[in-house]
Coordinates of C-alpha atoms and ligand atoms in Angstrom, one line a residue:
X11 CA -10.9 22.7 -19.4
X12 CA -9.0 20.9 -22.4
X13 CA -7.5 17.9 -20.9
X14 CA -3.5 17.5 -21.6
X15 CA -1.8 14.0 -22.4
X16 CA 1.0 12.6 -20.6
X17 CA 2.5 9.6 -22.2
X18 CA 5.0 7.4 -20.5
X19 CA 7.8 5.6 -21.7
X20 CA 9.1 3.0 -21.7
X21 CA 5.4 1.4 -21.3
X22 CA 3.6 3.5 -23.5
X23 CA 0.9 4.3 -21.0
X24 CA -1.2 7.8 -21.4
X25 CA -3.1 9.3 -19.4
X26 CA -5.5 12.5 -20.2
X27 CA -5.5 15.1 -17.3
X28 CA -6.4 18.3 -16.4
X29 CA -3.6 21.4 -16.6
X30 CA -2.0 21.5 -13.3
X31 CA -1.8 17.9 -12.2
X32 CA 0.8 16.3 -10.6
X33 CA 3.1 13.8 -12.8
X34 CA 2.7 11.7 -9.8
X35 CA -1.1 11.5 -9.9
X36 CA -1.0 11.2 -14.0
X37 CA 1.4 7.9 -13.6
X38 CA -0.9 7.0 -11.2
X39 CA -3.8 7.5 -13.5
X40 CA -1.8 5.8 -16.2
X41 CA -1.1 2.7 -14.3
X42 CA 2.5 3.6 -14.0
X43 CA 3.5 2.7 -10.3
X44 CA 6.4 5.0 -9.3
X45 CA 7.9 5.0 -5.8
X46 CA 6.6 7.5 -3.5
X47 CA 7.6 6.8 -0.3
X48 CA 6.6 9.9 1.1
X49 CA 3.6 9.8 -0.3
X50 CA 3.8 12.7 -2.8
X51 CA 5.4 15.5 -0.1
X52 CA 8.3 15.9 -2.0
X53 CA 10.6 14.4 0.5
X54 CA 12.1 11.2 0.1
X55 CA 13.4 11.5 -3.4
X56 CA 12.2 8.4 -4.8
X57 CA 9.4 9.7 -7.7
X58 CA 12.4 10.6 -10.3
X59 CA 11.7 10.8 -14.1
X60 CA 12.5 12.8 -16.6
X61 CA 10.7 14.8 -19.1
X62 CA 11.3 13.5 -23.0
X63 CA 9.4 15.6 -24.5
X64 CA 7.3 19.2 -23.2
X65 CA 7.8 21.2 -20.8
X66 CA 6.5 20.7 -16.8
X67 CA 6.3 23.1 -13.6
X68 CA 8.5 22.4 -11.4
X69 CA 8.6 23.4 -7.6
X70 CA 11.0 24.9 -6.1
X71 CA 10.4 22.6 -2.9
X72 CA 10.9 19.0 -3.0
X73 CA 14.6 17.0 -1.9
X74 CA 16.5 16.1 -4.9
X75 CA 20.3 15.7 -5.2
X76 CA 22.7 17.7 -7.3
X77 CA 23.6 14.7 -9.1
X78 CA 19.8 13.9 -10.2
X79 CA 19.5 17.3 -11.4
X80 CA 22.3 17.2 -13.3
X81 CA 21.1 14.1 -14.9
X82 CA 17.8 16.0 -16.0
X83 CA 15.7 14.3 -13.6
X84 CA 12.5 15.6 -11.8
X85 CA 10.3 15.2 -8.8
X86 CA 7.1 13.7 -10.5
X87 CA 5.4 14.6 -7.1
X88 CA 6.6 18.0 -7.7
X89 CA 5.9 18.8 -11.1
X90 CA 3.0 19.6 -13.0
X91 CA 1.6 19.6 -16.5
X92 CA 0.0 22.3 -18.6
X93 CA 0.6 21.2 -22.0
X94 CA 1.3 17.7 -23.9
X95 CA 4.1 15.6 -22.5
X96 CA 6.0 12.6 -22.6
X97 CA 7.9 11.1 -19.4
X98 CA 10.7 8.6 -19.2
X99 CA 10.6 6.2 -16.4
X100 CA 13.6 5.4 -15.0
X101 CA 14.1 1.8 -13.7
X102 CA 15.4 3.1 -10.0
X103 CA 11.9 4.9 -9.6
X104 CA 9.6 1.9 -10.4
X105 CA 7.8 0.3 -7.8
X106 CA 7.1 -3.0 -9.5
X107 CA 10.4 -4.2 -10.9
X108 CA 10.4 -6.4 -7.9
X109 CA 9.1 -9.3 -6.9
X110 CA 8.4 -10.4 -3.4
X111 CA 10.5 -13.5 -2.2
X112 CA 8.1 -16.2 -1.0
X113 CA 9.6 -18.9 1.2
X114 CA 9.8 -22.5 -1.3
X115 CA 8.9 -24.7 0.5
X116 CA 7.2 -28.4 -0.4
X117 CA 3.4 -27.1 0.0
X118 CA 2.3 -30.2 0.1
X119 CA 3.4 -30.7 3.7
X120 CA 2.0 -27.4 5.0
X121 CA -1.5 -29.0 6.2
X122 CA 0.4 -31.2 8.6
X123 CA 2.7 -28.5 9.4
X124 CA -0.1 -26.5 10.8
X125 CA -2.3 -29.0 12.2
X126 CA 0.6 -30.4 13.9
X127 CA -0.2 -27.4 16.4
X128 CA -2.9 -29.3 17.7
X129 CA -5.8 -28.3 15.7
X130 CA -8.2 -31.1 13.9
X131 CA -8.8 -30.4 10.1
X132 CA -12.1 -29.1 10.2
X133 CA -12.1 -26.4 7.5
X134 CA -14.2 -23.2 7.7
X135 CA -15.9 -23.7 4.3
X136 CA -17.1 -27.4 2.7
X137 CA -19.0 -28.7 0.5
X138 CA -21.8 -30.8 1.5
X139 CA -23.4 -33.8 -1.1
X140 CA -27.0 -34.2 0.3
X141 CA -30.1 -36.2 -1.0
X142 CA -33.2 -35.1 -0.4
X143 CA -36.7 -37.0 -0.3
X144 CA -39.0 -36.0 -3.1
X145 CA -42.2 -33.8 -1.5
X146 CA -45.5 -35.5 -1.5
X147 CA -49.0 -34.1 -1.1
X148 CA -48.6 -35.9 2.8
X149 CA -44.9 -34.8 3.0
X150 CA -45.0 -31.4 2.5
X151 CA -42.4 -29.1 4.0
X152 CA -40.8 -25.9 2.5
X153 CA -38.0 -26.5 0.2
X154 CA -35.8 -24.9 2.7
X155 CA -36.9 -26.9 5.4
X156 CA -36.2 -29.9 3.7
X157 CA -32.7 -28.8 2.9
X158 CA -32.0 -27.7 6.7
X159 CA -33.4 -31.5 7.8
X160 CA -31.3 -32.9 5.5
X161 CA -27.9 -30.7 6.1
X162 CA -29.0 -31.3 10.1
X163 CA -27.9 -35.1 9.4
X164 CA -25.0 -34.6 7.5
X165 CA -23.1 -32.1 10.0
X166 CA -22.8 -30.6 13.5
X167 CA -24.4 -27.3 13.4
X168 CA -26.9 -24.8 15.0
X169 CA -28.9 -22.4 13.1
X170 CA -28.5 -23.0 9.4
X171 CA -28.7 -19.1 8.2
X172 CA -28.9 -18.8 4.2
X173 CA -28.7 -15.8 2.4
X174 CA -31.5 -14.2 0.0
X175 CA -29.7 -14.3 -3.2
X176 CA -29.0 -18.2 -2.8
X177 CA -32.5 -18.6 -1.2
X178 CA -33.8 -17.3 -4.6
X179 CA -32.4 -20.3 -6.5
X180 CA -33.2 -22.8 -4.4
X181 CA -36.5 -23.8 -5.9
X182 CA -35.0 -24.8 -9.6
X183 CA -31.7 -26.1 -8.1
X184 CA -33.6 -29.1 -6.4
X185 CA -35.5 -29.5 -9.3
X186 CA -32.7 -29.6 -11.5
X187 CA -30.4 -31.9 -9.6
X188 CA -33.2 -34.3 -9.1
X189 CA -33.3 -33.7 -5.2
X190 CA -29.7 -34.3 -5.4
X191 CA -27.8 -30.8 -4.1
X192 CA -24.5 -29.7 -3.2
X193 CA -24.4 -27.3 -0.4
X194 CA -21.0 -25.0 0.0
X195 CA -21.6 -24.4 4.1
X196 CA -18.9 -21.6 5.8
X197 CA -19.3 -22.2 9.6
X198 CA -17.4 -19.1 11.1
X199 CA -19.0 -19.4 14.7
X200 CA -21.0 -22.2 16.1
X201 CA -23.7 -21.5 12.9
X202 CA -24.0 -22.7 9.5
X203 CA -24.4 -20.3 6.6
X204 CA -25.3 -21.8 3.6
X205 CA -23.6 -19.9 0.7
X206 CA -23.6 -21.9 -2.6
X207 CA -26.3 -24.3 -3.9
X208 CA -25.6 -26.5 -7.3
X209 CA -27.6 -29.1 -8.3
X210 CA -26.5 -32.7 -8.3
X211 CA -23.6 -33.9 -6.6
X212 CA -20.2 -31.7 -7.4
X213 CA -17.1 -32.9 -8.3
X214 CA -15.1 -30.1 -7.5
X215 CA -14.0 -28.9 -4.0
X216 CA -14.5 -25.7 -2.2
X217 CA -11.4 -23.2 -1.9
X218 CA -10.3 -21.2 0.0
X219 CA -7.8 -18.0 0.7
X220 CA -5.3 -17.1 3.3
X221 CA -4.3 -13.0 2.6
X222 CA -1.6 -11.2 4.8
X223 CA -2.4 -7.3 4.3
X224 CA 1.1 -5.8 5.0
X225 CA 2.0 -2.3 4.4
X226 CA 4.4 -2.7 2.2
X227 CA 3.6 -6.3 0.8
X228 CA 0.5 -8.5 0.2
X229 CA 0.8 -12.1 0.3
X230 CA -1.8 -14.8 -0.9
X231 CA -2.6 -18.2 -0.7
X232 CA -5.2 -20.1 -2.2
X233 CA -6.1 -23.4 -0.7
X234 CA -8.2 -26.7 -1.6
X235 CA -10.5 -26.8 1.4
X236 CA -11.5 -30.8 0.9
X237 CA -7.6 -31.9 1.1
X238 CA -6.0 -28.7 2.8
X239 CA -3.3 -28.5 0.6
X240 CA -1.9 -24.8 -0.4
X241 CA -2.4 -25.1 -4.4
X242 CA -0.4 -21.4 -4.5
X243 CA 1.2 -18.8 -3.1
X244 CA 2.0 -15.1 -4.8
X245 CA 3.1 -11.9 -3.2
X246 CA 3.6 -8.6 -4.4
X247 CA 3.9 -5.0 -3.5
X248 CA 0.5 -3.0 -1.8
X249 CA -0.3 -0.8 -4.5
X250 CA -1.3 1.4 -1.6
X251 CA 2.4 2.6 -1.8
X252 CA 1.8 5.3 -4.1
X253 CA 0.1 7.4 -1.7
X254 CA 2.9 7.0 1.0
X255 CA 5.1 4.4 2.0
X256 CA 4.4 4.2 5.8
X257 CA 1.1 3.6 7.8
X258 CA 0.9 7.3 8.5
X259 CA 1.3 9.0 5.7
X260 CA -1.6 6.7 4.3
X261 CA -3.6 7.7 7.5
X262 CA -3.3 11.1 6.6
X263 CA -4.1 10.1 2.9
X264 CA -7.3 8.6 4.3
X265 CA -9.0 11.5 6.4
X266 CA -11.2 12.4 3.4
X267 CA -13.6 10.3 1.7
X268 CA -11.9 10.0 -1.9
X269 CA -8.3 9.4 -0.2
X270 CA -10.3 6.7 1.9
X271 CA -11.7 5.1 -1.4
X272 CA -8.4 5.5 -3.1
X273 CA -6.4 3.6 -0.4
X274 CA -9.5 0.7 0.1
X275 CA -9.7 0.0 -3.7
X276 CA -5.7 0.3 -4.2
X277 CA -5.0 -2.7 -1.7
X278 CA -8.6 -4.4 -3.1
X279 CA -7.2 -4.2 -6.7
X280 CA -3.9 -5.8 -5.2
X281 CA -5.3 -8.5 -3.8
X282 CA -7.3 -9.3 -6.8
X283 CA -4.5 -9.3 -9.1
X284 CA -3.0 -11.7 -6.6
X285 CA -6.1 -13.7 -6.9
X286 CA -6.5 -13.7 -11.0
X287 CA -3.0 -15.0 -11.0
X288 CA -3.6 -17.9 -8.1
X289 CA -6.8 -18.7 -9.9
X290 CA -5.3 -19.2 -13.9
X291 CA -2.5 -21.1 -12.4
X292 CA -4.2 -23.2 -10.7
X293 CA -7.4 -23.8 -12.9
X294 CA -9.6 -22.8 -10.5
X295 CA -12.6 -20.5 -11.3
X296 CA -13.5 -17.5 -8.7
X297 CA -16.9 -18.9 -8.4
X298 CA -16.0 -22.0 -6.6
X299 CA -13.8 -19.9 -3.9
X300 CA -16.0 -19.5 -1.2
X301 CA -14.5 -18.4 1.9
X302 CA -11.0 -15.6 2.8
X303 CA -9.5 -15.3 6.1
X304 CA -7.6 -11.7 6.5
X305 CA -4.8 -11.0 8.7
X306 CA -3.0 -7.5 8.6
X307 CA -2.1 -4.6 11.0
X308 CA -5.4 -2.5 12.3
X309 CA -4.5 0.7 9.7
X310 CA -4.3 -2.1 6.8
X311 CA -7.6 -4.1 7.9
X312 CA -9.5 -0.7 8.3
X313 CA -8.6 0.2 5.0
X314 CA -8.9 -2.9 3.2
X315 CA -12.8 -2.9 4.8
X316 CA -13.4 0.7 3.9
X317 CA -13.3 2.3 7.6
X318 CA -11.5 5.5 8.6
X319 CA -8.6 4.9 10.1
X320 CA -8.5 8.9 11.3
X321 CA -8.0 8.4 14.8
X322 CA -5.4 5.8 15.2
X323 CA -3.3 8.4 14.1
X324 CA -4.3 11.2 16.8
X325 CA -4.4 10.7 20.7
X326 CA -5.3 8.7 22.3
X327 CA -4.8 6.0 19.2
X328 CA -8.3 4.9 18.8
X329 CA -9.1 2.0 16.2
X330 CA -12.8 2.6 14.7
X331 CA -13.4 -0.9 15.3
X332 CA -10.6 -4.1 16.9
X333 CA -13.5 -7.1 15.8
X334 CA -15.0 -6.9 12.8
X335 CA -17.9 -9.1 11.2
X336 CA -17.4 -11.1 8.7
X337 CA -18.7 -9.4 5.3
X338 CA -19.6 -10.8 1.7
X339 CA -17.3 -11.0 -0.7
X340 CA -19.2 -8.5 -3.0
X341 CA -19.4 -6.2 -0.4
X342 CA -15.7 -5.5 -0.7
X343 CA -15.2 -6.0 -4.5
X344 CA -12.9 -9.2 -4.3
X345 CA -12.9 -11.3 -7.3
X346 CA -14.3 -14.3 -5.7
X347 CA -17.9 -15.9 -5.3
X348 CA -19.6 -12.6 -4.6
X349 CA -21.9 -14.9 -1.3
X350 CA -18.1 -16.1 0.1
X351 CA -17.7 -14.4 3.7
X352 CA -14.6 -12.7 3.9
X353 CA -13.0 -13.0 7.8
X354 CA -10.7 -10.3 9.0
X355 CA -8.4 -11.4 12.5
X356 CA -9.5 -9.0 15.4
X357 CA -6.8 -6.5 16.4
X358 CA -5.5 -5.9 20.2
X359 CA -4.8 -2.1 19.9
X360 CA -4.1 0.8 17.0
X361 CA -0.8 -0.5 16.4
X362 CA -1.0 -4.2 17.4
X363 CA -2.9 -5.4 15.1
X364 CA -4.8 -8.9 13.2
X365 CA -1.2 -9.7 11.6
X366 CA 0.0 -10.3 15.4
X367 CA -2.8 -12.1 16.5
X368 CA -2.4 -14.1 13.6
X369 CA 1.5 -14.9 14.5
X370 CA 0.9 -15.4 18.1
X371 CA -1.6 -18.2 17.1
X372 CA 0.7 -19.9 14.5
X373 CA 3.5 -19.8 17.3
X374 CA 1.7 -21.6 19.8
X375 CA 2.7 -19.4 22.9
X376 CA -0.7 -18.9 24.2
X377 CA -0.3 -23.2 25.3
X378 CA 3.4 -22.7 25.7
X379 CA 4.8 -23.2 29.4
X380 CA 8.0 -21.9 28.3
X381 CA 8.1 -18.2 28.0
X382 CA 8.4 -17.0 24.3
X383 CA 9.0 -13.7 22.6
X384 CA 7.7 -13.3 19.5
X385 CA 8.9 -10.1 17.5
X386 CA 7.5 -9.0 14.0
X387 CA 9.9 -6.2 12.6
X388 CA 8.7 -4.3 10.0
X389 CA 7.9 -0.4 9.8
X390 CA 6.6 -0.8 13.5
X391 CA 8.2 -3.3 15.8
X392 CA 5.7 -5.4 17.3
X393 CA 6.3 -7.9 19.8
X394 CA 4.1 -10.3 21.9
X395 CA 6.0 -12.1 25.4
X396 CA 4.0 -14.4 27.6
X397 CA 3.0 -18.0 27.8
X398 CA -0.2 -20.0 28.3
X399 CA -1.0 -17.7 31.6
X400 CA -0.5 -14.2 30.4
X401 CA 0.6 -12.3 27.1
X402 CA 1.7 -8.4 26.5
X403 CA 2.4 -6.9 23.3
X404 CA 3.9 -3.6 22.5
X405 CA 4.3 -2.0 19.3
X406 CA 7.1 0.7 19.0
X407 CA 8.2 2.8 16.1
X408 CA 11.4 1.4 14.5
X409 CA 10.8 3.3 11.5
X410 CA 11.2 2.3 7.9
X411 CA 15.1 1.9 8.1
X412 CA 15.0 -1.8 8.3
X413 CA 12.7 -2.4 5.1
X414 CA 15.1 0.7 3.0
X415 CA 13.2 3.3 3.8
X416 CA 15.4 6.7 5.0
X417 CA 18.7 4.7 3.9
X418 CA 20.2 5.9 0.8
X419 CA 20.2 3.2 -1.2
X420 CA 18.4 1.3 1.4
X421 CA 15.5 -1.4 -0.8
X422 CA 13.5 -4.2 0.2
X423 CA 14.6 -7.8 0.4
X424 CA 14.5 -8.2 -3.4
X425 CA 16.6 -9.5 -6.1
X426 CA 19.8 -7.3 -6.3
X427 CA 19.7 -6.1 -2.6
X428 CA 22.9 -6.4 -0.6
X429 CA 22.3 -9.0 2.3
X430 CA 25.7 -10.0 3.3
X431 CA 29.1 -7.9 3.6
X432 CA 32.3 -9.2 4.3
X433 CA 35.1 -6.3 4.9
X434 CA 38.6 -6.8 5.4
X435 CA 40.4 -5.6 8.4
X436 CA 43.3 -4.5 6.9
X437 CA 42.4 -3.2 3.5
X438 CA 39.2 -2.4 4.3
X439 CA 37.9 -4.1 1.0
X440 CA 34.6 -5.1 0.9
X441 CA 32.7 -8.5 -0.6
X442 CA 28.8 -8.2 -0.6
X443 CA 26.0 -10.9 -1.7
X444 CA 22.9 -9.8 -3.1
X445 CA 19.5 -11.6 -3.0
X446 CA 19.3 -13.3 -6.4
X447 CA 23.0 -13.5 -7.1
X448 CA 22.4 -10.7 -9.1
X449 CA 24.4 -7.1 -9.6
X450 CA 24.3 -5.0 -6.3
X451 CA 21.2 -2.1 -6.6
X452 CA 21.1 -1.3 -3.2
X453 CA 21.0 -2.6 0.4
X454 CA 18.0 -4.0 2.3
X455 CA 17.2 -4.5 6.1
X456 CA 19.7 -7.8 6.7
X457 CA 22.4 -6.0 4.6
X458 CA 22.3 -3.0 6.8
X459 CA 22.2 -4.9 9.8
X460 CA 25.0 -7.3 8.6
X461 CA 26.9 -4.0 7.3
X462 CA 26.7 -2.1 10.7
X463 CA 27.8 -5.1 12.8
X464 CA 30.8 -5.8 9.9
X465 CA 31.4 -1.7 10.2
X466 CA 31.9 -1.8 13.8
X467 CA 33.7 -4.8 14.0
X468 CA 36.8 -3.4 11.7
X469 CA 36.7 -0.2 12.9
X470 CA 34.7 2.1 10.3
X471 CA 32.4 3.1 13.3
X472 CA 32.9 4.3 16.6
X473 CA 30.2 2.8 19.5
X474 CA 28.1 5.4 18.9
X475 CA 28.2 5.0 15.0
X476 CA 30.2 7.9 13.7
X477 CA 32.1 6.8 10.9
X478 CA 36.1 7.0 11.3
X479 CA 37.5 9.6 8.7
X480 CA 40.6 8.7 9.0
X481 CA 40.9 5.5 7.9
X482 CA 43.3 4.6 4.9
X483 CA 40.9 3.4 2.2
X484 CA 39.3 5.3 -1.0
X485 CA 35.9 4.2 0.3
X486 CA 36.0 6.6 2.8
X487 CA 35.2 10.0 1.7
X488 CA 32.8 13.4 1.6
X489 CA 30.0 13.2 -0.4
X490 CA 27.0 15.4 -1.2
X491 CA 25.4 15.0 2.7
X492 CA 29.0 14.5 4.7
X493 CA 30.9 11.7 5.2
X494 CA 30.1 8.3 3.4
X495 CA 31.7 4.7 3.0
X496 CA 31.6 3.1 -0.2
X497 CA 30.1 -0.6 -0.1
X498 CA 30.4 -1.2 -4.0
X499 CA 31.4 0.6 -7.0
X500 CA 28.9 2.2 -9.5
X501 CA 31.0 0.1 -12.1
X502 CA 29.7 -3.2 -11.2
X503 CA 26.1 -2.0 -9.4
X504 CA 23.1 -2.5 -11.6
X505 CA 22.1 1.2 -11.3
X506 CA 25.6 2.3 -12.1
X507 CA 26.2 4.4 -9.2
X508 CA 28.6 4.0 -6.2
X509 CA 26.2 2.3 -3.4
X510 CA 26.8 4.2 -0.3
X511 CA 26.0 4.4 3.2
X512 CA 26.3 7.9 5.1
X513 CA 26.4 8.8 8.5
X514 CA 22.9 9.9 8.2
X515 CA 22.1 6.2 7.0
X516 CA 23.6 5.0 10.4
X517 CA 22.2 7.3 12.7
X518 CA 18.6 6.1 11.3
X519 CA 19.6 2.3 11.6
X520 CA 20.6 3.0 15.2
X521 CA 17.4 4.7 16.0
X522 CA 15.4 1.7 14.7
X523 CA 17.7 -0.8 16.2
X524 CA 17.2 1.6 19.3
X525 CA 13.4 1.5 19.4
X526 CA 13.1 -2.2 18.6
X527 CA 15.7 -3.1 21.8
X528 CA 14.2 -0.6 24.1
X529 CA 10.4 -2.1 22.9
X530 CA 11.8 -5.2 24.3
X531 CA 13.1 -3.9 27.3
X532 CA 9.9 -2.0 28.5
X533 CA 8.1 -4.9 28.0
X534 CA 10.1 -6.8 30.1
X535 CA 10.3 -4.5 32.9
X536 CA 6.6 -4.0 32.8
X537 CA 6.5 -8.3 34.0
X538 CA 9.7 -7.5 35.9
X539 CA 11.4 -10.6 34.0
X540 CA 14.9 -10.6 33.0
X541 CA 16.1 -11.2 29.3
X542 CA 17.4 -14.7 30.2
X543 CA 14.5 -15.8 31.6
X544 CA 12.9 -15.6 27.8
X545 CA 13.1 -19.4 26.6
X546 CA 12.6 -18.7 23.0
X547 CA 12.4 -15.8 20.5
X548 CA 10.6 -16.5 17.4
X549 CA 11.3 -13.9 14.3
X550 CA 8.7 -13.3 12.0
X551 CA 8.6 -11.6 8.4
X552 CA 9.7 -11.7 5.4
X553 CA 12.9 -9.2 7.1
X554 CA 13.8 -11.8 9.4
X555 CA 14.3 -14.7 7.2
X556 CA 17.7 -13.5 6.5
X557 CA 18.8 -11.6 9.8
X558 CA 22.5 -13.1 11.0
X559 CA 21.3 -13.7 14.7
X560 CA 25.3 -12.9 16.1
X561 CA 24.8 -9.8 13.6
X562 CA 21.8 -8.4 15.3
X563 CA 23.1 -9.1 18.8
X564 CA 26.5 -7.3 17.8
X565 CA 24.6 -4.0 17.1
X566 CA 22.1 -4.1 20.0
X567 CA 19.1 -5.2 18.1
X568 CA 17.6 -8.2 19.8
X569 CA 18.9 -9.3 23.6
X570 CA 22.0 -11.2 24.1
X571 CA 20.9 -14.4 24.5
X572 CA 21.8 -17.7 22.8
X573 CA 21.4 -18.4 19.3
X574 CA 19.8 -21.6 19.2
X575 CA 17.2 -19.7 21.1
X576 CA 15.8 -17.8 18.4
X577 CA 13.9 -19.0 15.2
X578 CA 12.7 -18.0 12.8
X579 CA 9.1 -18.8 11.5
X580 CA 8.6 -16.5 8.2
X581 CA 5.7 -14.6 7.2
X582 CA 3.3 -16.2 10.4
X583 CA 0.4 -13.5 9.5
X584 CA -0.6 -15.7 6.3
X585 CA 0.4 -19.1 8.0
X586 CA -2.0 -17.7 11.2
X587 CA -4.6 -17.0 7.9
X588 CA -4.2 -20.3 6.6
X589 CA -4.0 -22.2 9.9
X590 CA -7.6 -20.7 10.7
X591 CA -9.1 -21.4 7.4
X592 CA -8.2 -25.1 7.6
X593 CA -9.5 -25.1 11.6
X594 CA -12.8 -23.6 13.0
X595 CA -10.8 -24.2 16.7
X596 CA -7.9 -22.3 15.7
X597 CA -10.6 -19.2 14.4
X598 CA -12.1 -19.3 17.2
X599 CA -9.1 -19.4 19.4
X600 CA -7.6 -16.5 17.0
X601 CA -11.0 -14.4 18.5
X602 CA -10.2 -15.2 22.0
X603 CA -6.5 -14.7 21.5
X604 CA -7.3 -10.6 20.6
X605 CA -9.3 -10.3 24.2
X606 CA -6.3 -12.0 26.2
X607 CA -3.3 -10.1 24.9
X608 CA -2.8 -7.0 27.1
X609 CA -1.6 -4.0 25.1
X610 CA 1.2 -2.0 26.9
X611 CA 1.2 1.8 25.6
X612 CA 4.6 2.7 25.4
X613 CA 4.2 6.7 25.1
X614 CA 2.8 6.5 28.7
X615 CA 5.6 7.1 31.4
X616 CA 9.5 7.8 30.7
X617 CA 10.4 4.2 30.7
X618 CA 10.6 3.7 27.1
X619 CA 12.4 7.2 26.1
X620 CA 15.2 6.1 28.4
X621 CA 15.3 2.9 27.5
X622 CA 15.3 4.3 23.6
X623 CA 18.2 6.9 24.5
X624 CA 20.8 4.2 26.2
X625 CA 20.2 1.8 23.3
X626 CA 21.3 4.6 20.8
X627 CA 25.0 3.3 20.6
X628 CA 26.6 0.1 19.6
X629 CA 25.4 -2.4 21.3
X630 CA 24.2 -0.4 24.1
X631 CA 25.6 2.1 26.9
X632 CA 25.2 -0.6 29.2
X633 CA 27.8 -3.2 28.0
X634 CA 26.9 -5.3 31.0
X635 CA 23.5 -6.1 28.9
X636 CA 25.5 -7.7 26.0
X637 CA 28.1 -10.0 28.1
X638 CA 28.8 -12.1 24.5
X639 CA 30.1 -8.9 23.0
X640 CA 32.1 -8.0 25.7
X641 CA 34.0 -11.4 25.5
X642 CA 34.0 -11.0 21.7
X643 CA 35.8 -7.6 21.7
X644 CA 38.3 -8.8 24.8
X645 CA 39.2 -11.6 22.5
X646 CA 40.0 -9.4 19.8
X647 CA 41.8 -7.3 22.4
X648 CA 39.7 -3.5 22.2
Ligands
FES1 FE1 8.0 12.6 -4.4 FE2 8.5 11.3 -2.3 S1 9.6 13.1 -3.2 S2 6.8 11.3 -3.6

């Protein structure tokens, strides 16, 4: 069948596809990243495009607003092509418009900060310079035995392994270097693995990567393994997003082999793009990167390794593997030295993955006497509670609301996202602050929490989250989908549309916050502890950096504990991976942590459901759990 062409503007990228192909698929083939939160089901309404020239067949299914239709937009996933067409991509529909925010810190400080956690600097991989004795007729052991003996003299190691590929180059390397050789050695579990040989004594150090694979974003750090310094950090969207926003949609896509391969390649490409940028910025060659440590949730780890996540989704939710063996970079297609090892953090269960093990490692909570609660909120809320004697973990499906999913103007924490809201209690006039101080484009998780707290504070919503339609302001109005409140008028927004919060948005937020709080309560119940017995709460994740704790307590997302007990720790997943890269002991401990954590399945029994239903109010049906909120209301005379 003759192919048709689909030209995408303003990028000027073209795809040649079979007639009947969807515009979403054509965009992927052309290299245009469209938002497609539902993975092409037609339910999220995010993949809007405009047909500039030619005709497309639009299915009558699909969730598209009247306003979008009138503006001449169609859903790319619900539109197929039969002839050549020219398509315009609006700014709002692009996935790659925004930058992932990384913590800005004095990166030179970081090695000491990590190692202050009590680990010696002993990187997983390093270069050793050796001078071997020259062989003779009387001293005639093989080249390999000669190398192994010299290495044993230099470093503590048990067995010494060498791959066939590296071994093939040994004889010439030794003689070219006049019996001086630089050996790159990886020590993952006691034994030494020779992964690279260079003739003579090399000047350049060995480099390593710490990688966090999130469902939404991927972050890579490049480290100099001789000094332990972080040379650079980069983050971007996980290109898997084109196959769906959440892990469940991606697992469904991965159910067949080609889907699994799509998702595997998408994440490897995302990482390779970041590696390229980091290496060229730091003037490091990919051949000098000899190890990578990867932390990701269980599904992300499976997809990265090309393992089927099929049974993670189906009851009784069994992963293919919790502990995976280190593999060579060339097997995965990572653009570093092909012989480099890539080691993934172990998972605890299907929904408590290596990212949480990594986070737990960096918090040091497994060595603490005090009781620590670790919370990582993304699409799932994952929590670990415990101390040096015990650790319990849970995962609750918070839904994507805190990452902007399912919220009319929801977006991730990036430039243009509303992060703080102030509302006048008399006039209901609103002031907002956005990330990057630019024009508002939407509202991110921290902004939504702030918004909900302020709405409640000034009486825009009641305790059940219902909009109070009788308040006197033009901002309260009836829209296409029922009542809504205008946060920012369209004349000052980036998208030119009014940024609104609908009653449905509020319901989704209540469900998300209810799930997290119910998860915490269920975990406390299981170990028979009260909230006040928690000594410290550590909040991880990019989203966590911007939350106002007072607001989070006001809406009943977090327990009503003194704000000083809360500590933000940023992206703990990548930090744990970096720590493991710099310390063999930390790497070993991460393997142990995976086994030590008890996983509590919340879908067994009724406790979680009961807690969830009680938590669907602001802050909760049981106000005695939120004494500071009650005291605040009393002060205001409510
Ligand atoms: Fe098209 Fe969701 S509506 S990807």
